[in-house]
JSON list of C-alpha atoms in Angstrom, two decimals:
[
{"chain": "A", "resi": 1107, "resn": "MET", "atom": "CA", "xyz": [-21.93, -0.22, -2.76]},
{"chain": "A", "resi": 1108, "resn": "ASN", "atom": "CA", "xyz": [-18.52, -1.57, -3.68]},
{"chain": "A", "resi": 1109, "resn": "LYS", "atom": "CA", "xyz": [-17.24, -1.59, -7.24]},
{"chain": "A", "resi": 1110, "resn": "LYS", "atom": "CA", "xyz": [-17.98, -5.25, -7.89]},
{"chain": "A", "resi": 1111, "resn": "GLN", "atom": "CA", "xyz": [-21.64, -4.70, -6.90]},
{"chain": "A", "resi": 1112, "resn": "LEU", "atom": "CA", "xyz": [-21.70, -1.63, -9.14]},
{"chain": "A", "resi": 1113, "resn": "ILE", "atom": "CA", "xyz": [-20.47, -3.61, -12.14]},
{"chain": "A", "resi": 1114, "resn": "THR", "atom": "CA", "xyz": [-23.17, -6.25, -11.62]},
{"chain": "A", "resi": 1115, "resn": "GLY", "atom": "CA", "xyz": [-25.83, -3.56, -11.52]},
{"chain": "A", "resi": 1116, "resn": "LEU", "atom": "CA", "xyz": [-24.49, -1.79, -14.57]},
{"chain": "A", "resi": 1117, "resn": "LEU", "atom": "CA", "xyz": [-24.50, -5.00, -16.60]},
{"chain": "A", "resi": 1118, "resn": "LEU", "atom": "CA", "xyz": [-28.17, -5.49, -15.71]},
{"chain": "A", "resi": 1119, "resn": "THR", "atom": "CA", "xyz": [-28.84, -1.93, -16.83]},
{"chain": "A", "resi": 1120, "resn": "GLY", "atom": "CA", "xyz": [-27.10, -2.57, -20.13]},
{"chain": "A", "resi": 1121, "resn": "LEU", "atom": "CA", "xyz": [-29.31, -5.61, -20.72]},
{"chain": "A", "resi": 1122, "resn": "PHE", "atom": "CA", "xyz": [-32.62, -3.79, -20.39]},
{"chain": "A", "resi": 1123, "resn": "ALA", "atom": "CA", "xyz": [-31.93, -0.10, -21.01]},
{"chain": "A", "resi": 1124, "resn": "SER", "atom": "CA", "xyz": [-32.00, -0.31, -24.81]},
{"chain": "A", "resi": 1125, "resn": "THR", "atom": "CA", "xyz": [-35.75, -0.98, -24.71]},
{"chain": "A", "resi": 1126, "resn": "ALA", "atom": "CA", "xyz": [-36.77, 0.14, -21.23]},
{"chain": "A", "resi": 1127, "resn": "THR", "atom": "CA", "xyz": [-36.76, 3.38, -19.28]},
{"chain": "A", "resi": 1128, "resn": "LEU", "atom": "CA", "xyz": [-34.15, 3.64, -16.56]},
{"chain": "A", "resi": 1129, "resn": "THR", "atom": "CA", "xyz": [-35.70, 5.08, -13.41]},
{"chain": "A", "resi": 1130, "resn": "THR", "atom": "CA", "xyz": [-32.82, 6.63, -11.54]},
{"chain": "A", "resi": 1131, "resn": "ASN", "atom": "CA", "xyz": [-32.59, 9.73, -9.36]},
{"chain": "A", "resi": 1132, "resn": "ALA", "atom": "CA", "xyz": [-28.85, 10.10, -9.94]},
{"chain": "A", "resi": 1133, "resn": "ASN", "atom": "CA", "xyz": [-27.31, 12.95, -11.87]},
{"chain": "A", "resi": 1134, "resn": "ALA", "atom": "CA", "xyz": [-25.45, 11.33, -14.76]},
{"chain": "A", "resi": 1135, "resn": "ASN", "atom": "CA", "xyz": [-22.75, 13.99, -14.61]},
{"chain": "A", "resi": 1136, "resn": "THR", "atom": "CA", "xyz": [-21.82, 13.09, -11.01]},
{"chain": "A", "resi": 1137, "resn": "LEU", "atom": "CA", "xyz": [-21.80, 9.29, -11.36]},
{"chain": "A", "resi": 1138, "resn": "SER", "atom": "CA", "xyz": [-19.31, 7.86, -8.87]},
{"chain": "A", "resi": 1139, "resn": "PRO", "atom": "CA", "xyz": [-18.71, 4.10, -8.47]},
{"chain": "A", "resi": 1140, "resn": "LYS", "atom": "CA", "xyz": [-17.39, 4.72, -4.96]},
{"chain": "A", "resi": 1141, "resn": "ASN", "atom": "CA", "xyz": [-20.39, 6.41, -3.34]},
{"chain": "A", "resi": 1142, "resn": "TYR", "atom": "CA", "xyz": [-23.56, 5.36, -5.15]},
{"chain": "A", "resi": 1143, "resn": "SER", "atom": "CA", "xyz": [-26.22, 3.58, -3.15]},
{"chain": "A", "resi": 1144, "resn": "ASN", "atom": "CA", "xyz": [-28.24, 0.75, -4.68]},
{"chain": "A", "resi": 1145, "resn": "ASN", "atom": "CA", "xyz": [-31.38, 2.92, -4.89]},
{"chain": "A", "resi": 1146, "resn": "GLN", "atom": "CA", "xyz": [-29.55, 5.83, -6.52]},
{"chain": "A", "resi": 1147, "resn": "MET", "atom": "CA", "xyz": [-27.59, 3.84, -9.03]},
{"chain": "A", "resi": 1148, "resn": "LEU", "atom": "CA", "xyz": [-30.06, 1.51, -10.77]},
{"chain": "A", "resi": 1149, "resn": "ALA", "atom": "CA", "xyz": [-33.81, 1.00, -11.09]},
{"chain": "A", "resi": 1150, "resn": "PRO", "atom": "CA", "xyz": [-35.05, -2.37, -9.87]},
{"chain": "A", "resi": 1151, "resn": "VAL", "atom": "CA", "xyz": [-35.01, -5.04, -12.56]},
{"chain": "A", "resi": 1152, "resn": "SER", "atom": "CA", "xyz": [-38.72, -5.71, -12.03]},
{"chain": "A", "resi": 1153, "resn": "ILE", "atom": "CA", "xyz": [-39.53, -2.12, -13.06]},
{"chain": "A", "resi": 1154, "resn": "LEU", "atom": "CA", "xyz": [-37.30, -2.43, -16.11]},
{"chain": "A", "resi": 1155, "resn": "ARG", "atom": "CA", "xyz": [-39.12, -5.59, -17.16]},
{"chain": "A", "resi": 1156, "resn": "SER", "atom": "CA", "xyz": [-42.49, -3.93, -16.60]},
{"chain": "A", "resi": 1157, "resn": "ASN", "atom": "CA", "xyz": [-41.47, -1.05, -18.83]},
{"chain": "A", "resi": 1158, "resn": "LEU", "atom": "CA", "xyz": [-40.23, -3.53, -21.41]},
{"chain": "A", "resi": 1159, "resn": "ARG", "atom": "CA", "xyz": [-43.66, -5.20, -21.54]},
{"chain": "A", "resi": 1160, "resn": "SER", "atom": "CA", "xyz": [-45.27, -1.77, -21.83]},
{"chain": "A", "resi": 1161, "resn": "TYR", "atom": "CA", "xyz": [-43.15, -0.96, -24.85]},
{"chain": "A", "resi": 1162, "resn": "ASP", "atom": "CA", "xyz": [-44.04, -4.29, -26.41]},
{"chain": "A", "resi": 1163, "resn": "LEU", "atom": "CA", "xyz": [-47.71, -3.24, -26.46]},
{"chain": "A", "resi": 1164, "resn": "HIS", "atom": "CA", "xyz": [-46.82, -0.28, -28.66]},
{"chain": "A", "resi": 1165, "resn": "LEU", "atom": "CA", "xyz": [-44.47, -1.94, -31.11]},
{"chain": "A", "resi": 1166, "resn": "HIS", "atom": "CA", "xyz": [-46.93, -1.47, -33.99]},
{"chain": "A", "resi": 1167, "resn": "SER", "atom": "CA", "xyz": [-48.20, 1.98, -33.07]},
{"chain": "A", "resi": 1168, "resn": "LYS", "atom": "CA", "xyz": [-46.60, 5.39, -33.42]},
{"chain": "A", "resi": 1169, "resn": "PRO", "atom": "CA", "xyz": [-44.69, 6.27, -30.26]},
{"chain": "A", "resi": 1170, "resn": "THR", "atom": "CA", "xyz": [-45.80, 9.30, -28.31]},
{"chain": "A", "resi": 1171, "resn": "ASP", "atom": "CA", "xyz": [-43.54, 12.26, -27.58]},
{"chain": "A", "resi": 1172, "resn": "LYS", "atom": "CA", "xyz": [-43.34, 11.05, -24.01]},
{"chain": "A", "resi": 1173, "resn": "GLU", "atom": "CA", "xyz": [-42.18, 7.62, -25.14]},
{"chain": "A", "resi": 1174, "resn": "ILE", "atom": "CA", "xyz": [-39.61, 9.13, -27.52]},
{"chain": "A", "resi": 1175, "resn": "LYS", "atom": "CA", "xyz": [-38.24, 11.31, -24.72]},
{"chain": "A", "resi": 1176, "resn": "ALA", "atom": "CA", "xyz": [-38.12, 8.33, -22.37]},
{"chain": "A", "resi": 1177, "resn": "ALA", "atom": "CA", "xyz": [-36.22, 6.29, -24.96]},
{"chain": "A", "resi": 1178, "resn": "GLN", "atom": "CA", "xyz": [-33.74, 9.11, -25.49]},
{"chain": "A", "resi": 1179, "resn": "GLU", "atom": "CA", "xyz": [-33.17, 9.44, -21.75]},
{"chain": "A", "resi": 1180, "resn": "ALA", "atom": "CA", "xyz": [-32.72, 5.67, -21.50]},
{"chain": "A", "resi": 1181, "resn": "ALA", "atom": "CA", "xyz": [-30.08, 5.78, -24.22]},
{"chain": "A", "resi": 1182, "resn": "GLU", "atom": "CA", "xyz": [-28.26, 8.64, -22.50]},
{"chain": "A", "resi": 1183, "resn": "ASN", "atom": "CA", "xyz": [-28.38, 6.83, -19.16]},
{"chain": "A", "resi": 1184, "resn": "LEU", "atom": "CA", "xyz": [-27.08, 3.68, -20.78]},
{"chain": "A", "resi": 1185, "resn": "GLU", "atom": "CA", "xyz": [-24.13, 5.53, -22.32]},
{"chain": "A", "resi": 1186, "resn": "ASN", "atom": "CA", "xyz": [-23.27, 7.21, -19.01]},
{"chain": "A", "resi": 1187, "resn": "ASN", "atom": "CA", "xyz": [-23.57, 3.95, -17.13]},
{"chain": "A", "resi": 1188, "resn": "LEU", "atom": "CA", "xyz": [-21.35, 2.16, -19.61]},
{"chain": "A", "resi": 1189, "resn": "LEU", "atom": "CA", "xyz": [-18.72, 4.88, -19.13]},
{"chain": "A", "resi": 1190, "resn": "ALA", "atom": "CA", "xyz": [-19.03, 4.41, -15.38]},
{"chain": "A", "resi": 1191, "resn": "LEU", "atom": "CA", "xyz": [-18.68, 0.67, -15.86]},
{"chain": "A", "resi": 1192, "resn": "LYS", "atom": "CA", "xyz": [-15.44, 1.09, -17.80]},
{"chain": "A", "resi": 1193, "resn": "LYS", "atom": "CA", "xyz": [-14.09, 3.51, -15.19]},
{"chain": "A", "resi": 1194, "resn": "ALA", "atom": "CA", "xyz": [-14.94, 1.14, -12.34]},
{"chain": "A", "resi": 1195, "resn": "GLN", "atom": "CA", "xyz": [-13.33, -1.78, -14.16]},
{"chain": "A", "resi": 1196, "resn": "ALA", "atom": "CA", "xyz": [-10.17, 0.25, -14.76]},
{"chain": "A", "resi": 1197, "resn": "GLU", "atom": "CA", "xyz": [-10.02, 1.31, -11.10]},
{"chain": "A", "resi": 1198, "resn": "ILE", "atom": "CA", "xyz": [-10.46, -2.28, -9.92]},
{"chain": "A", "resi": 1199, "resn": "LYS", "atom": "CA", "xyz": [-7.72, -3.45, -12.28]},
{"chain": "A", "resi": 1200, "resn": "ALA", "atom": "CA", "xyz": [-5.34, -0.73, -11.06]},
{"chain": "A", "resi": 1201, "resn": "GLU", "atom": "CA", "xyz": [-6.08, -1.53, -7.43]},
{"chain": "A", "resi": 1202, "resn": "ASN", "atom": "CA", "xyz": [-5.51, -5.24, -8.02]},
{"chain": "A", "resi": 1203, "resn": "VAL", "atom": "CA", "xyz": [-2.18, -4.58, -9.73]},
{"chain": "A", "resi": 1204, "resn": "ALA", "atom": "CA", "xyz": [-1.05, -2.28, -6.90]},
{"chain": "A", "resi": 1205, "resn": "GLU", "atom": "CA", "xyz": [-2.15, -4.76, -4.25]},
{"chain": "A", "resi": 1206, "resn": "SER", "atom": "CA", "xyz": [-0.35, -7.62, -5.99]},
{"chain": "A", "resi": 1207, "resn": "ALA", "atom": "CA", "xyz": [2.86, -5.59, -6.24]},
{"chain": "A", "resi": 1208, "resn": "HIS", "atom": "CA", "xyz": [2.63, -4.59, -2.57]},
{"chain": "A", "resi": 1209, "resn": "ASN", "atom": "CA", "xyz": [2.04, -8.17, -1.45]},
{"chain": "A", "resi": 1210, "resn": "ALA", "atom": "CA", "xyz": [4.94, -9.39, -3.59]},
{"chain": "A", "resi": 1211, "resn": "ALA", "atom": "CA", "xyz": [7.26, -6.81, -2.00]},
{"chain": "A", "resi": 1212, "resn": "ILE", "atom": "CA", "xyz": [6.17, -7.81, 1.50]},
{"chain": "A", "resi": 1213, "resn": "ASN", "atom": "CA", "xyz": [6.70, -11.50, 0.69]},
{"chain": "A", "resi": 1214, "resn": "ALA", "atom": "CA", "xyz": [10.18, -10.74, -0.65]},
{"chain": "A", "resi": 1215, "resn": "GLN", "atom": "CA", "xyz": [11.06, -8.76, 2.49]},
{"chain": "A", "resi": 1216, "resn": "GLU", "atom": "CA", "xyz": [9.75, -11.53, 4.70]},
{"chain": "A", "resi": 1217, "resn": "THR", "atom": "CA", "xyz": [11.86, -14.08, 2.80]},
{"chain": "A", "resi": 1218, "resn": "ILE", "atom": "CA", "xyz": [15.01, -11.95, 3.30]},
{"chain": "A", "resi": 1219, "resn": "ILE", "atom": "CA", "xyz": [14.31, -11.68, 7.04]},
{"chain": "A", "resi": 1220, "resn": "ASP", "atom": "CA", "xyz": [13.67, -15.41, 7.35]},
{"chain": "A", "resi": 1221, "resn": "ASN", "atom": "CA", "xyz": [16.86, -16.14, 5.41]},
{"chain": "A", "resi": 1222, "resn": "ALA", "atom": "CA", "xyz": [18.85, -13.84, 7.69]},
{"chain": "A", "resi": 1223, "resn": "MET", "atom": "CA", "xyz": [17.48, -15.56, 10.77]},
{"chain": "A", "resi": 1224, "resn": "ASN", "atom": "CA", "xyz": [18.64, -18.85, 9.22]},
{"chain": "A", "resi": 1225, "resn": "GLY", "atom": "CA", "xyz": [22.12, -17.51, 8.52]},
{"chain": "A", "resi": 1226, "resn": "VAL", "atom": "CA", "xyz": [21.63, -16.82, 4.80]},
{"chain": "A", "resi": 1227, "resn": "ILE", "atom": "CA", "xyz": [23.11, -13.53, 3.58]},
{"chain": "A", "resi": 1228, "resn": "THR", "atom": "CA", "xyz": [21.20, -11.43, 1.04]},
{"chain": "A", "resi": 1229, "resn": "GLN", "atom": "CA", "xyz": [23.42, -8.90, -0.66]},
{"chain": "A", "resi": 1230, "resn": "GLY", "atom": "CA", "xyz": [22.01, -5.43, -1.21]},
{"chain": "A", "resi": 1231, "resn": "TYR", "atom": "CA", "xyz": [22.23, -1.70, -0.69]},
{"chain": "A", "resi": 1232, "resn": "ASN", "atom": "CA", "xyz": [19.80, 1.06, 0.31]},
{"chain": "A", "resi": 1233, "resn": "PHE", "atom": "CA", "xyz": [20.91, 4.47, 1.57]},
{"chain": "A", "resi": 1234, "resn": "PHE", "atom": "CA", "xyz": [17.54, 5.24, 3.24]},
{"chain": "A", "resi": 1235, "resn": "GLN", "atom": "CA", "xyz": [17.27, 8.94, 2.41]},
{"chain": "A", "resi": 1236, "resn": "THR", "atom": "CA", "xyz": [14.33, 9.71, 4.69]},
{"chain": "A", "resi": 1237, "resn": "ARG", "atom": "CA", "xyz": [15.00, 10.96, 8.23]},
{"chain": "A", "resi": 1238, "resn": "ASP", "atom": "CA", "xyz": [12.40, 11.19, 10.99]},
{"chain": "A", "resi": 1239, "resn": "TYR", "atom": "CA", "xyz": [13.65, 13.56, 13.67]},
{"chain": "A", "resi": 1240, "resn": "ALA", "atom": "CA", "xyz": [10.24, 14.64, 14.98]},
{"chain": "A", "resi": 1241, "resn": "ASN", "atom": "CA", "xyz": [9.53, 11.34, 16.73]},
{"chain": "A", "resi": 1242, "resn": "ASP", "atom": "CA", "xyz": [13.09, 10.73, 17.95]},
{"chain": "A", "resi": 1243, "resn": "THR", "atom": "CA", "xyz": [13.43, 11.14, 21.73]},
{"chain": "A", "resi": 1244, "resn": "TYR", "atom": "CA", "xyz": [17.01, 9.88, 22.09]},
{"chain": "A", "resi": 1245, "resn": "PRO", "atom": "CA", "xyz": [19.71, 12.44, 22.96]},
{"chain": "A", "resi": 1246, "resn": "TYR", "atom": "CA", "xyz": [20.78, 14.48, 19.97]},
{"chain": "A", "resi": 1247, "resn": "GLY", "atom": "CA", "xyz": [24.01, 13.28, 18.40]},
{"chain": "A", "resi": 1248, "resn": "SER", "atom": "CA", "xyz": [24.01, 9.91, 20.15]},
{"chain": "A", "resi": 1249, "resn": "CYS", "atom": "CA", "xyz": [24.23, 6.71, 18.15]},
{"chain": "A", "resi": 1250, "resn": "THR", "atom": "CA", "xyz": [20.73, 5.76, 19.34]},
{"chain": "A", "resi": 1251, "resn": "TRP", "atom": "CA", "xyz": [19.39, 9.10, 18.09]},
{"chain": "A", "resi": 1252, "resn": "GLY", "atom": "CA", "xyz": [20.94, 8.52, 14.68]},
{"chain": "A", "resi": 1253, "resn": "ALA", "atom": "CA", "xyz": [19.64, 4.96, 14.35]},
{"chain": "A", "resi": 1254, "resn": "LYS", "atom": "CA", "xyz": [16.12, 5.99, 15.35]},
{"chain": "A", "resi": 1255, "resn": "ALA", "atom": "CA", "xyz": [16.12, 8.87, 12.84]},
{"chain": "A", "resi": 1256, "resn": "VAL", "atom": "CA", "xyz": [17.12, 6.56, 9.98]},
{"chain": "A", "resi": 1257, "resn": "ALA", "atom": "CA", "xyz": [14.91, 3.65, 11.12]},
{"chain": "A", "resi": 1258, "resn": "PRO", "atom": "CA", "xyz": [11.74, 5.24, 12.59]},
{"chain": "A", "resi": 1259, "resn": "TRP", "atom": "CA", "xyz": [10.24, 1.83, 13.36]},
{"chain": "A", "resi": 1260, "resn": "VAL", "atom": "CA", "xyz": [12.69, 1.56, 16.26]},
{"chain": "A", "resi": 1261, "resn": "GLY", "atom": "CA", "xyz": [11.17, 2.06, 19.71]},
{"chain": "A", "resi": 1262, "resn": "ASN", "atom": "CA", "xyz": [11.85, 5.21, 21.72]},
{"chain": "A", "resi": 1263, "resn": "ASN", "atom": "CA", "xyz": [12.37, 3.38, 25.01]},
{"chain": "A", "resi": 1264, "resn": "TRP", "atom": "CA", "xyz": [14.94, 0.74, 24.15]},
{"chain": "A", "resi": 1265, "resn": "GLY", "atom": "CA", "xyz": [17.54, 2.16, 26.51]},
{"chain": "A", "resi": 1266, "resn": "ASN", "atom": "CA", "xyz": [21.28, 2.27, 25.88]},
{"chain": "A", "resi": 1267, "resn": "ALA", "atom": "CA", "xyz": [22.73, 1.00, 22.61]},
{"chain": "A", "resi": 1268, "resn": "GLY", "atom": "CA", "xyz": [24.00, -2.23, 24.12]},
{"chain": "A", "resi": 1269, "resn": "ASP", "atom": "CA", "xyz": [20.49, -3.04, 25.38]},
{"chain": "A", "resi": 1270, "resn": "TRP", "atom": "CA", "xyz": [18.69, -2.58, 22.08]},
{"chain": "A", "resi": 1271, "resn": "ALA", "atom": "CA", "xyz": [18.75, -6.22, 20.93]},
{"chain": "A", "resi": 1272, "resn": "THR", "atom": "CA", "xyz": [17.13, -7.40, 24.17]},
{"chain": "A", "resi": 1273, "resn": "SER", "atom": "CA", "xyz": [14.61, -4.54, 24.16]},
{"chain": "A", "resi": 1274, "resn": "ALA", "atom": "CA", "xyz": [13.69, -5.13, 20.52]},
{"chain": "A", "resi": 1275, "resn": "SER", "atom": "CA", "xyz": [13.19, -8.85, 21.07]},
{"chain": "A", "resi": 1276, "resn": "SER", "atom": "CA", "xyz": [10.94, -8.10, 24.05]},
{"chain": "A", "resi": 1277, "resn": "ALA", "atom": "CA", "xyz": [8.96, -5.73, 21.83]},
{"chain": "A", "resi": 1278, "resn": "GLY", "atom": "CA", "xyz": [8.31, -8.52, 19.32]},
{"chain": "A", "resi": 1279, "resn": "PHE", "atom": "CA", "xyz": [10.98, -7.76, 16.72]},
{"chain": "A", "resi": 1280, "resn": "LYS", "atom": "CA", "xyz": [12.98, -10.55, 15.13]},
{"chain": "A", "resi": 1281, "resn": "THR", "atom": "CA", "xyz": [16.71, -10.58, 15.82]},
{"chain": "A", "resi": 1282, "resn": "GLY", "atom": "CA", "xyz": [19.65, -12.60, 14.61]},
{"chain": "A", "resi": 1283, "resn": "SER", "atom": "CA", "xyz": [23.37, -12.75, 13.89]},
{"chain": "A", "resi": 1284, "resn": "THR", "atom": "CA", "xyz": [23.19, -12.31, 10.10]},
{"chain": "A", "resi": 1285, "resn": "PRO", "atom": "CA", "xyz": [23.18, -8.80, 8.58]},
{"chain": "A", "resi": 1286, "resn": "MET", "atom": "CA", "xyz": [20.36, -7.55, 6.40]},
{"chain": "A", "resi": 1287, "resn": "VAL", "atom": "CA", "xyz": [19.90, -4.25, 4.61]},
{"chain": "A", "resi": 1288, "resn": "GLY", "atom": "CA", "xyz": [17.55, -2.15, 6.73]},
{"chain": "A", "resi": 1289, "resn": "SER", "atom": "CA", "xyz": [18.35, -3.91, 9.99]},
{"chain": "A", "resi": 1290, "resn": "VAL", "atom": "CA", "xyz": [19.85, -2.19, 13.01]},
{"chain": "A", "resi": 1291, "resn": "ALA", "atom": "CA", "xyz": [23.20, -3.53, 14.20]},
{"chain": "A", "resi": 1292, "resn": "SER", "atom": "CA", "xyz": [23.50, -3.46, 17.98]},
{"chain": "A", "resi": 1293, "resn": "TRP", "atom": "CA", "xyz": [26.91, -4.12, 19.51]},
{"chain": "A", "resi": 1294, "resn": "SER", "atom": "CA", "xyz": [27.20, -5.27, 23.10]},
{"chain": "A", "resi": 1295, "resn": "GLY", "atom": "CA", "xyz": [30.02, -2.78, 23.53]},
{"chain": "A", "resi": 1296, "resn": "GLY", "atom": "CA", "xyz": [27.51, 0.04, 23.30]},
{"chain": "A", "resi": 1297, "resn": "HIS", "atom": "CA", "xyz": [26.88, 1.19, 19.72]},
{"chain": "A", "resi": 1298, "resn": "VAL", "atom": "CA", "xyz": [24.05, 0.95, 17.17]},
{"chain": "A", "resi": 1299, "resn": "ALA", "atom": "CA", "xyz": [23.93, 1.72, 13.45]},
{"chain": "A", "resi": 1300, "resn": "VAL", "atom": "CA", "xyz": [21.59, 1.10, 10.53]},
{"chain": "A", "resi": 1301, "resn": "VAL", "atom": "CA", "xyz": [22.85, -1.39, 7.94]},
{"chain": "A", "resi": 1302, "resn": "ILE", "atom": "CA", "xyz": [22.62, 0.06, 4.43]},
{"chain": "A", "resi": 1303, "resn": "GLY", "atom": "CA", "xyz": [24.85, -2.40, 2.58]},
{"chain": "A", "resi": 1304, "resn": "VAL", "atom": "CA", "xyz": [25.62, -6.11, 2.85]},
{"chain": "A", "resi": 1305, "resn": "GLN", "atom": "CA", "xyz": [28.21, -8.06, 0.86]},
{"chain": "A", "resi": 1306, "resn": "ALA", "atom": "CA", "xyz": [28.47, -11.79, 0.26]},
{"chain": "A", "resi": 1307, "resn": "ASP", "atom": "CA", "xyz": [31.21, -12.23, 2.88]},
{"chain": "A", "resi": 1308, "resn": "GLY", "atom": "CA", "xyz": [29.03, -10.65, 5.58]},
{"chain": "A", "resi": 1309, "resn": "SER", "atom": "CA", "xyz": [30.80, -7.30, 5.64]},
{"chain": "A", "resi": 1310, "resn": "ILE", "atom": "CA", "xyz": [28.50, -4.33, 6.10]},
{"chain": "A", "resi": 1311, "resn": "GLN", "atom": "CA", "xyz": [28.23, -0.60, 5.54]},
{"chain": "A", "resi": 1312, "resn": "VAL", "atom": "CA", "xyz": [26.25, 1.51, 7.97]},
{"chain": "A", "resi": 1313, "resn": "LEU", "atom": "CA", "xyz": [24.69, 4.89, 8.56]},
{"chain": "A", "resi": 1314, "resn": "GLU", "atom": "CA", "xyz": [25.56, 6.04, 12.06]},
{"chain": "A", "resi": 1315, "resn": "SER", "atom": "CA", "xyz": [26.08, 8.96, 14.37]},
{"chain": "A", "resi": 1316, "resn": "ASN", "atom": "CA", "xyz": [28.39, 9.47, 17.34]},
{"chain": "A", "resi": 1317, "resn": "TYR", "atom": "CA", "xyz": [31.20, 7.68, 15.52]},
{"chain": "A", "resi": 1318, "resn": "ALA", "atom": "CA", "xyz": [34.69, 9.01, 16.24]},
{"chain": "A", "resi": 1319, "resn": "GLY", "atom": "CA", "xyz": [33.12, 12.01, 17.89]},
{"chain": "A", "resi": 1320, "resn": "ASN", "atom": "CA", "xyz": [30.91, 12.92, 14.92]},
{"chain": "A", "resi": 1321, "resn": "SER", "atom": "CA", "xyz": [27.31, 13.70, 15.87]},
{"chain": "A", "resi": 1322, "resn": "ALA", "atom": "CA", "xyz": [25.92, 13.95, 12.32]},
{"chain": "A", "resi": 1323, "resn": "ILE", "atom": "CA", "xyz": [24.34, 10.94, 10.62]},
{"chain": "A", "resi": 1324, "resn": "ALA", "atom": "CA", "xyz": [26.64, 9.79, 7.83]},
{"chain": "A", "resi": 1325, "resn": "ILE", "atom": "CA", "xyz": [28.73, 6.98, 6.33]},
{"chain": "A", "resi": 1326, "resn": "TYR", "atom": "CA", "xyz": [32.03, 7.14, 8.21]},
{"chain": "A", "resi": 1327, "resn": "ARG", "atom": "CA", "xyz": [33.37, 3.70, 7.30]},
{"chain": "A", "resi": 1328, "resn": "SER", "atom": "CA", "xyz": [33.71, 1.65, 4.16]},
{"chain": "A", "resi": 1329, "resn": "TYR", "atom": "CA", "xyz": [32.53, -1.97, 4.29]},
{"chain": "A", "resi": 1330, "resn": "PHE", "atom": "CA", "xyz": [33.87, -3.68, 7.41]},
{"chain": "A", "resi": 1331, "resn": "ASN", "atom": "CA", "xyz": [33.65, -6.93, 9.35]},
{"chain": "A", "resi": 1332, "resn": "PRO", "atom": "CA", "xyz": [31.07, -6.24, 12.08]},
{"chain": "A", "resi": 1333, "resn": "THR", "atom": "CA", "xyz": [32.13, -9.18, 14.23]},
{"chain": "A", "resi": 1334, "resn": "ILE", "atom": "CA", "xyz": [35.53, -7.80, 15.22]},
{"chain": "A", "resi": 1335, "resn": "VAL", "atom": "CA", "xyz": [34.49, -4.39, 16.57]},
{"chain": "A", "resi": 1336, "resn": "GLN", "atom": "CA", "xyz": [32.74, -3.26, 19.75]},
{"chain": "A", "resi": 1337, "resn": "GLY", "atom": "CA", "xyz": [31.80, -6.70, 21.05]},
{"chain": "A", "resi": 1338, "resn": "LYS", "atom": "CA", "xyz": [29.09, -9.12, 19.98]},
{"chain": "A", "resi": 1339, "resn": "VAL", "atom": "CA", "xyz": [26.78, -7.84, 17.23]},
{"chain": "A", "resi": 1340, "resn": "THR", "atom": "CA", "xyz": [23.06, -8.62, 17.00]},
{"chain": "A", "resi": 1341, "resn": "TYR", "atom": "CA", "xyz": [20.84, -7.47, 14.15]},
{"chain": "A", "resi": 1342, "resn": "ILE", "atom": "CA", "xyz": [17.34, -6.19, 14.77]},
{"chain": "A", "resi": 1343, "resn": "TYR", "atom": "CA", "xyz": [15.24, -6.88, 11.69]},
{"chain": "A", "resi": 1344, "resn": "PRO", "atom": "CA", "xyz": [12.65, -4.35, 10.49]},
{"chain": "A", "resi": 1345, "resn": "PRO", "atom": "CA", "xyz": [8.92, -4.99, 10.10]},
{"chain": "A", "resi": 1346, "resn": "VAL", "atom": "CA", "xyz": [8.15, -6.84, 6.86]},
{"chain": "A", "resi": 1347, "resn": "ASP", "atom": "CA", "xyz": [6.28, -3.87, 5.40]},
{"chain": "A", "resi": 1348, "resn": "TYR", "atom": "CA", "xyz": [8.86, -1.21, 6.29]},
{"chain": "A", "resi": 1349, "resn": "ASN", "atom": "CA", "xyz": [10.09, 0.93, 3.37]},
{"chain": "A", "resi": 1350, "resn": "ILE", "atom": "CA", "xyz": [7.71, -0.84, 0.94]}
]
């Protein structure tokens, strides 16, 4: 039973439980909107109505101990079910808010990628603190190793640095000539680096390894014009949901 079904059932319970006996096998202390079955959660409405008619026959007579106990249990069940209803509603609301925020972030990322492919620069900066070395099969200290560690979405079989743009395009990734934060810059002269900063004039800052003989991943250069170094530059754009 999903949460929306649970809420419908609980509302029906609230309608009848004040005058009818709830017939449920569930333990009120372990009520969970995520794992209740229909049979465990709520008594059929027909039984509730039957019990309601039964109570109507005794409206003018003194209730028995059994009836008093049944009414007390019904009240307790109603209270527990109302608490479960509120909890389920709160969880649904939280999930909807989280889903909306996630979708908005993906849409924003997709817009930035589309803009880059159309030559529109989006300024930004992200250092990308996380490193994934475990799934990196490129030679240690190489520029390809560094780019893969910073951008784990990169494939492990893209070949030499100068071949990455072609390999990425063949693998279904979008590529273009406009920089974007989070993209991988691939120069035809044989170097790759992850773009962490983009300015309005198209200059970039990168995280890279194997620059000037340095094998560690670091920022070795301030913002620079990527079009005048190491041949033609092509940017490999990340998946729309990466780093979101």
